[in-house]
Amino acid sequence: MRRLLLAAGLLAVLAGALRTPEAIAPLCEILRRADDRDALAVTIAATEALAKIGPPAVPALRDLARGDAPVPSACAYTALTWINSDESVDVAREG
């Protein structure tokens, strides 16, 4: 399991570095499964990657932020505050 988490973390970091919108859905899935304490580093990496992807990630982050699960919601709001766009600021203020 730890190898899988490590691989997911590395992929999250790469996706953020490449700023590829195709990675938004898998990164959001990592955040949806963020209740596992062993996955904390992966959760942080996914949050940072989504923020680096920027405005294309805002709709998916909005959905996560409005969800009932506290950890994914907090991560989504964090990523939204790191994205410098009017839309991300508006969504973060709604919360």
PDB file of C-alpha atoms in Angstrom:
ATOM      1  CA  MET A   1       0.000   0.000   0.000  1.00  0.00           C
ATOM      2  CA  ARG A   2       2.823   2.425   0.818  1.00  0.00           C
ATOM      3  CA  ARG A   3       4.343   1.927  -2.636  1.00  0.00           C
ATOM      4  CA  LEU A   4       1.012   2.769  -4.216  1.00  0.00           C
ATOM      5  CA  LEU A   5       0.765   5.928  -2.104  1.00  0.00           C
ATOM      6  CA  LEU A   6       4.313   6.896  -3.050  1.00  0.00           C
ATOM      7  CA  ALA A   7       3.539   6.382  -6.736  1.00  0.00           C
ATOM      8  CA  ALA A   8       0.364   8.452  -6.434  1.00  0.00           C
ATOM      9  CA  GLY A   9       2.303  11.213  -4.716  1.00  0.00           C
ATOM     10  CA  LEU A  10       4.959  11.269  -7.415  1.00  0.00           C
ATOM     11  CA  LEU A  11       2.318  11.394 -10.129  1.00  0.00           C
ATOM     12  CA  ALA A  12       0.571  14.250  -8.320  1.00  0.00           C
ATOM     13  CA  VAL A  13       3.812  16.220  -8.165  1.00  0.00           C
ATOM     14  CA  LEU A  14       4.469  15.590 -11.865  1.00  0.00           C
ATOM     15  CA  ALA A  15       0.928  16.559 -12.834  1.00  0.00           C
ATOM     16  CA  GLY A  16       1.298  19.817 -10.977  1.00  0.00           C
ATOM     17  CA  ALA A  17       4.669  20.524 -12.529  1.00  0.00           C
ATOM     18  CA  LEU A  18       3.277  19.860 -16.004  1.00  0.00           C
ATOM     19  CA  ARG A  19       0.057  21.776 -15.224  1.00  0.00           C
ATOM     20  CA  THR A  20      -1.932  19.241 -17.201  1.00  0.00           C
ATOM     21  CA  PRO A  21      -5.738  19.594 -16.975  1.00  0.00           C
ATOM     22  CA  GLU A  22      -6.143  15.890 -17.781  1.00  0.00           C
ATOM     23  CA  ALA A  23      -4.879  15.176 -14.273  1.00  0.00           C
ATOM     24  CA  ILE A  24      -7.702  17.082 -12.542  1.00  0.00           C
ATOM     25  CA  ALA A  25     -10.078  14.122 -12.151  1.00  0.00           C
ATOM     26  CA  PRO A  26      -7.457  11.692 -10.767  1.00  0.00           C
ATOM     27  CA  LEU A  27      -6.101  14.355  -8.405  1.00  0.00           C
ATOM     28  CA  CYS A  28      -9.611  15.076  -7.129  1.00  0.00           C
ATOM     29  CA  GLU A  29     -10.082  11.356  -6.552  1.00  0.00           C
ATOM     30  CA  ILE A  30      -6.971  11.374  -4.368  1.00  0.00           C
ATOM     31  CA  LEU A  31      -8.549  14.153  -2.308  1.00  0.00           C
ATOM     32  CA  ARG A  32     -11.851  12.256  -2.036  1.00  0.00           C
ATOM     33  CA  ARG A  33      -9.926   9.387  -0.426  1.00  0.00           C
ATOM     34  CA  ALA A  34      -8.002  11.706   1.882  1.00  0.00           C
ATOM     35  CA  ASP A  35      -9.229  10.229   5.163  1.00  0.00           C
ATOM     36  CA  ASP A  36      -6.302   7.822   5.345  1.00  0.00           C
ATOM     37  CA  ARG A  37      -3.594   9.299   7.618  1.00  0.00           C
ATOM     38  CA  ASP A  38      -0.928   7.382   5.711  1.00  0.00           C
ATOM     39  CA  ALA A  39      -1.874   9.396   2.633  1.00  0.00           C
ATOM     40  CA  LEU A  40      -1.218  12.838   4.136  1.00  0.00           C
ATOM     41  CA  ALA A  41       1.801  13.584   1.924  1.00  0.00           C
ATOM     42  CA  VAL A  42      -0.104  12.420  -1.155  1.00  0.00           C
ATOM     43  CA  THR A  43      -3.074  14.591  -0.176  1.00  0.00           C
ATOM     44  CA  ILE A  44      -0.834  17.628   0.163  1.00  0.00           C
ATOM     45  CA  ALA A  45       0.838  16.868  -3.184  1.00  0.00           C
ATOM     46  CA  ALA A  46      -2.552  16.543  -4.904  1.00  0.00           C
ATOM     47  CA  THR A  47      -3.740  19.827  -3.380  1.00  0.00           C
ATOM     48  CA  GLU A  48      -0.617  21.625  -4.576  1.00  0.00           C
ATOM     49  CA  ALA A  49      -0.861  20.044  -8.034  1.00  0.00           C
ATOM     50  CA  LEU A  50      -4.463  21.195  -8.463  1.00  0.00           C
ATOM     51  CA  ALA A  51      -3.465  24.711  -7.438  1.00  0.00           C
ATOM     52  CA  LYS A  52      -0.618  24.687  -9.980  1.00  0.00           C
ATOM     53  CA  ILE A  53      -2.983  23.553 -12.728  1.00  0.00           C
ATOM     54  CA  GLY A  54      -4.867  26.725 -11.927  1.00  0.00           C
ATOM     55  CA  PRO A  55      -8.161  27.999 -13.355  1.00  0.00           C
ATOM     56  CA  PRO A  56      -9.025  24.799 -15.277  1.00  0.00           C
ATOM     57  CA  ALA A  57      -9.232  23.031 -11.872  1.00  0.00           C
ATOM     58  CA  VAL A  58     -11.654  25.530 -10.316  1.00  0.00           C
ATOM     59  CA  PRO A  59     -14.941  23.762 -11.286  1.00  0.00           C
ATOM     60  CA  ALA A  60     -13.745  20.441  -9.849  1.00  0.00           C
ATOM     61  CA  LEU A  61     -12.416  22.157  -6.732  1.00  0.00           C
ATOM     62  CA  ARG A  62     -15.750  23.945  -6.317  1.00  0.00           C
ATOM     63  CA  ASP A  63     -17.519  20.575  -6.271  1.00  0.00           C
ATOM     64  CA  LEU A  64     -15.077  19.177  -3.701  1.00  0.00           C
ATOM     65  CA  ALA A  65     -15.327  22.284  -1.538  1.00  0.00           C
ATOM     66  CA  ARG A  66     -19.112  21.996  -1.400  1.00  0.00           C
ATOM     67  CA  GLY A  67     -18.998  18.335  -0.410  1.00  0.00           C
ATOM     68  CA  ASP A  68     -19.748  16.906   3.018  1.00  0.00           C
ATOM     69  CA  ALA A  69     -16.353  15.311   3.639  1.00  0.00           C
ATOM     70  CA  PRO A  70     -14.243  17.710   5.732  1.00  0.00           C
ATOM     71  CA  VAL A  71     -10.725  16.796   4.554  1.00  0.00           C
ATOM     72  CA  PRO A  72     -11.401  16.989   0.798  1.00  0.00           C
ATOM     73  CA  SER A  73     -13.375  20.191   1.319  1.00  0.00           C
ATOM     74  CA  ALA A  74     -10.545  21.821   3.290  1.00  0.00           C
ATOM     75  CA  CYS A  75      -7.995  20.753   0.658  1.00  0.00           C
ATOM     76  CA  ALA A  76     -10.189  22.166  -2.108  1.00  0.00           C
ATOM     77  CA  TYR A  77     -10.541  25.510  -0.337  1.00  0.00           C
ATOM     78  CA  THR A  78      -6.786  25.584   0.204  1.00  0.00           C
ATOM     79  CA  ALA A  79      -6.101  24.980  -3.487  1.00  0.00           C
ATOM     80  CA  LEU A  80      -8.675  27.611  -4.453  1.00  0.00           C
ATOM     81  CA  THR A  81      -6.923  30.228  -2.350  1.00  0.00           C
ATOM     82  CA  TRP A  82      -3.627  29.430  -4.095  1.00  0.00           C
ATOM     83  CA  ILE A  83      -5.132  29.954  -7.557  1.00  0.00           C
ATOM     84  CA  ASN A  84      -4.956  33.570  -8.612  1.00  0.00           C
ATOM     85  CA  SER A  85      -8.189  34.063 -10.548  1.00  0.00           C
ATOM     86  CA  ASP A  86     -11.438  35.909  -9.963  1.00  0.00           C
ATOM     87  CA  GLU A  87     -13.421  32.671 -10.180  1.00  0.00           C
ATOM     88  CA  SER A  88     -11.315  30.866  -7.565  1.00  0.00           C
ATOM     89  CA  VAL A  89     -11.550  33.810  -5.182  1.00  0.00           C
ATOM     90  CA  ASP A  90     -15.341  33.946  -5.633  1.00  0.00           C
ATOM     91  CA  VAL A  91     -15.681  30.224  -4.907  1.00  0.00           C
ATOM     92  CA  ALA A  92     -13.433  30.463  -1.850  1.00  0.00           C
ATOM     93  CA  ARG A  93     -15.502  33.378  -0.528  1.00  0.00           C
ATOM     94  CA  GLU A  94     -18.742  31.424  -0.959  1.00  0.00           C
ATOM     95  CA  GLY A  95     -17.547  28.868   1.569  1.00  0.00           C
TER      96      GLY A  95
END
